[in-house]
Amino acid sequence: MAKPRQAVRKQTRTPHERRHDTALLIIDVINDLEFPGGENVLPWALRMVERLSPFAKRMRKAGVPVIYVNDNFDLWRSSFTDVYKHCTRKASRGQRVARALKPQPDDYFILKPKHSAFFATSLVPLLEHLGTKKLLLAGIATNLCVFFSAHDAHMHEYKITVLSDCCCAESDTDHDLALDQLQRFLRVRVRRGDEVHLEPRSRRRATRKPPPEFK
């Protein structure tokens, strides 16, 4: 009697992981802007998109991990898909911004409950997994969630660059004051996106072969 054929166990493949000493954190851009003052943020956010979208594309091309850290809008049972749908619905003030900055398949996405990207999230373990030492910060709003995230990043001893033209707030005053405070007291580097030039990555000593599929 012939033995029954064993089922072939296929290895599940995960999206390509970008390991780099630098990561781009994009904070709260998947946003409905439905809060007091959101109408003031919108024109600045649309200008931000013009700089941040090509910058993120350049970082992806350079192999830099792009990590979206986003408010959960008190939708505690939500996934990223739910948050994205919420922010791109027809009635959402921020739908154009959210659609223009939609994460790509290889990007990371973390939901946060409070202002900081680090508070009560899995961001630190992810950064450790990716080998990250330097952070580029962008997003909404410069004087709130970007500001709080930069403070916590400083406490975790990351080297921080805030992208001045890839952040926005309700006004130039709020935006500029936050950047000034970060420079003065945390020694954060403030640069435009076109001023960021990454150092060439060192070549790997050996190329690892992918593990064989289970049979």
Coordinates of C-alpha atoms in Angstrom, one line a residue:
M1 CA 0.0 0.0 0.0
A2 CA 1.5 3.3 -1.1
K3 CA 2.2 5.8 1.7
P4 CA 0.2 9.0 1.6
R5 CA 2.1 12.0 0.3
Q6 CA 3.0 14.5 3.0
A7 CA 1.7 17.9 2.5
V8 CA 4.3 20.5 1.5
R9 CA 4.7 23.1 4.2
K10 CA 5.3 26.4 2.5
Q11 CA 7.3 29.1 4.2
T12 CA 5.4 32.3 4.7
R13 CA 7.2 35.3 3.5
T14 CA 7.1 38.6 5.3
P15 CA 7.5 42.0 3.5
H16 CA 11.0 43.1 2.9
E17 CA 12.6 44.5 6.1
R18 CA 14.8 47.6 5.8
R19 CA 17.5 47.4 8.5
H20 CA 19.4 50.7 8.8
D21 CA 20.9 52.9 11.5
T22 CA 18.5 55.6 10.5
A23 CA 14.7 55.5 10.5
L24 CA 12.0 58.0 9.4
L25 CA 9.2 58.5 11.9
I26 CA 6.1 60.0 10.3
I27 CA 3.8 61.2 13.1
D28 CA 0.0 61.6 12.9
V29 CA -0.3 62.4 9.2
I30 CA -3.1 59.9 8.8
N31 CA -5.3 62.4 10.4
D32 CA -8.9 63.6 10.0
L33 CA -7.9 67.1 11.4
E34 CA -11.3 67.2 13.0
F35 CA -10.3 69.0 16.2
P36 CA -10.3 72.6 17.3
G37 CA -7.7 74.4 15.2
G38 CA -7.7 71.7 12.6
E39 CA -8.9 74.1 10.0
N40 CA -5.8 76.2 10.6
V41 CA -3.5 73.1 10.3
L42 CA -4.9 72.0 6.9
P43 CA -3.3 74.6 4.6
W44 CA 0.1 74.0 6.3
A45 CA -0.4 70.2 6.1
L46 CA -1.1 70.4 2.4
R47 CA 2.2 72.3 1.9
M48 CA 3.9 69.7 4.1
V49 CA 2.8 66.9 1.8
E50 CA 4.6 68.5 -1.1
R51 CA 7.9 68.1 0.8
L52 CA 7.3 65.0 2.9
S53 CA 5.9 62.7 0.2
P54 CA 9.1 62.9 -2.1
F55 CA 11.3 62.8 1.0
A56 CA 9.7 59.6 2.2
K57 CA 10.1 58.1 -1.3
R58 CA 13.8 59.0 -1.3
M59 CA 14.3 57.4 2.1
R60 CA 12.6 54.2 0.9
K61 CA 14.8 54.1 -2.1
A62 CA 17.9 54.5 0.2
G63 CA 16.7 51.5 2.3
V64 CA 15.7 53.6 5.3
P65 CA 12.7 52.2 7.3
V66 CA 9.7 54.4 7.2
I67 CA 7.6 54.1 10.4
Y68 CA 4.1 55.7 10.7
V69 CA 3.2 56.3 14.3
N70 CA -0.4 57.5 14.5
D71 CA -3.1 58.4 16.9
N72 CA -5.8 55.8 17.3
F73 CA -8.6 58.5 17.6
D74 CA -9.9 56.6 20.6
L75 CA -10.8 53.7 18.3
W76 CA -9.5 51.1 20.6
R77 CA -10.6 48.1 18.5
S78 CA -9.1 49.6 15.3
S79 CA -6.4 48.5 13.0
F80 CA -4.4 50.7 10.6
T81 CA -7.0 49.9 7.9
D82 CA -9.8 51.2 10.1
V83 CA -7.9 54.4 11.0
Y84 CA -7.1 55.0 7.4
K85 CA -10.7 54.6 6.3
H86 CA -11.8 56.9 9.2
C87 CA -9.4 59.6 8.1
T88 CA -10.1 59.4 4.4
R89 CA -13.9 59.3 4.6
K90 CA -15.7 61.9 2.6
A91 CA -16.5 64.2 5.6
S92 CA -12.9 64.1 6.9
R93 CA -11.1 67.5 6.7
G94 CA -7.8 65.8 6.4
Q95 CA -8.7 63.3 3.7
R96 CA -6.4 64.8 1.1
V97 CA -3.4 64.8 3.4
A98 CA -4.0 61.2 4.5
R99 CA -4.5 59.9 0.9
A100 CA -1.4 61.7 -0.3
L101 CA 0.7 60.2 2.5
K102 CA -0.7 56.7 2.5
P103 CA 1.9 54.2 3.8
Q104 CA 3.5 51.8 1.3
P105 CA 3.4 48.0 1.8
D106 CA 6.9 47.8 3.2
D107 CA 6.4 50.6 5.7
Y108 CA 5.7 50.1 9.4
F109 CA 2.6 51.4 11.2
I110 CA 2.1 51.8 15.0
L111 CA -1.0 53.1 16.7
K112 CA -0.4 55.3 19.8
P113 CA -2.8 56.3 22.5
K114 CA -1.2 59.7 23.5
H115 CA 1.0 62.5 22.1
S116 CA 4.3 60.7 22.1
A117 CA 5.3 58.1 19.6
F118 CA 7.1 56.2 22.4
F119 CA 4.5 56.2 25.2
A120 CA 2.7 52.8 25.6
T121 CA 3.7 51.7 22.1
S122 CA 6.0 49.0 20.6
L123 CA 8.2 51.6 18.9
V124 CA 11.4 51.0 21.0
P125 CA 11.4 47.2 20.4
L126 CA 10.9 47.8 16.7
L127 CA 13.8 50.3 16.5
E128 CA 16.0 47.9 18.3
H129 CA 15.0 45.2 15.9
L130 CA 15.9 47.4 13.0
G131 CA 19.2 48.5 14.5
T132 CA 18.2 52.2 14.6
K133 CA 20.4 54.8 16.3
K134 CA 19.3 57.9 14.4
L135 CA 15.8 59.3 13.9
L136 CA 14.3 61.7 11.4
L137 CA 11.0 63.1 12.7
A138 CA 8.2 64.5 10.5
G139 CA 4.5 65.1 10.8
I140 CA 1.7 66.8 12.7
A141 CA 1.9 68.9 14.8
T142 CA 5.3 70.3 15.3
N143 CA 4.5 71.8 18.8
L144 CA 2.5 68.8 20.0
C145 CA 3.0 65.2 18.9
V146 CA 6.3 65.8 17.1
F147 CA 7.6 67.8 20.0
F148 CA 6.6 65.2 22.6
S149 CA 8.1 62.4 20.5
A150 CA 11.4 64.3 20.2
H151 CA 11.5 64.6 23.9
D152 CA 11.1 60.9 24.5
A153 CA 13.5 60.1 21.7
H154 CA 16.0 62.3 23.5
M155 CA 15.4 60.4 26.8
H156 CA 16.1 57.1 24.9
E157 CA 19.4 58.6 23.6
Y158 CA 18.6 58.5 19.9
K159 CA 20.3 61.1 17.6
I160 CA 17.4 63.2 16.4
T161 CA 16.8 65.4 13.3
V162 CA 13.5 67.2 12.9
L163 CA 12.6 68.0 9.4
S164 CA 11.4 71.6 9.5
D165 CA 9.6 71.5 6.1
C166 CA 8.1 68.1 6.7
C167 CA 6.3 69.2 9.9
C168 CA 3.4 71.6 10.4
A169 CA 1.3 73.3 13.1
E170 CA -1.5 75.7 13.4
S171 CA 0.8 78.7 12.7
D172 CA 4.3 79.7 11.9
T173 CA 4.7 80.9 15.4
D174 CA 3.8 77.6 17.0
H175 CA 6.0 75.7 14.5
D176 CA 9.0 78.0 14.9
L177 CA 8.8 78.2 18.7
A178 CA 8.7 74.4 19.0
L179 CA 11.8 73.9 16.7
D180 CA 13.6 76.6 18.7
Q181 CA 12.9 74.9 22.0
L182 CA 14.1 71.5 20.6
Q183 CA 17.3 73.0 19.3
R184 CA 18.1 75.0 22.5
F185 CA 17.3 72.4 25.2
L186 CA 17.6 69.0 23.5
R187 CA 20.3 69.9 20.9
V188 CA 18.0 68.4 18.2
R189 CA 19.2 69.0 14.7
V190 CA 16.7 70.9 12.6
R191 CA 17.1 70.5 8.8
R192 CA 15.0 70.8 5.7
G193 CA 14.5 67.5 3.8
D194 CA 16.8 68.6 1.0
E195 CA 19.6 69.1 3.6
V196 CA 19.5 65.5 4.8
H197 CA 22.2 63.4 3.2
L198 CA 22.7 59.9 4.5
E199 CA 26.1 58.3 4.9
P200 CA 26.8 55.3 2.6
R201 CA 26.0 52.0 4.2
S202 CA 28.9 49.7 4.8
R203 CA 29.0 46.5 2.7
R204 CA 27.9 43.3 4.4
R205 CA 30.8 40.9 5.0
A206 CA 28.8 37.9 3.7
T207 CA 25.6 37.4 1.9
R208 CA 23.2 35.2 3.7
K209 CA 21.3 32.6 1.7
P210 CA 17.6 32.4 2.3
P211 CA 16.5 29.3 4.4
P212 CA 15.2 26.4 2.3
E213 CA 11.4 25.8 2.3
F214 CA 10.1 23.1 4.5
K215 CA 9.1 19.9 2.8

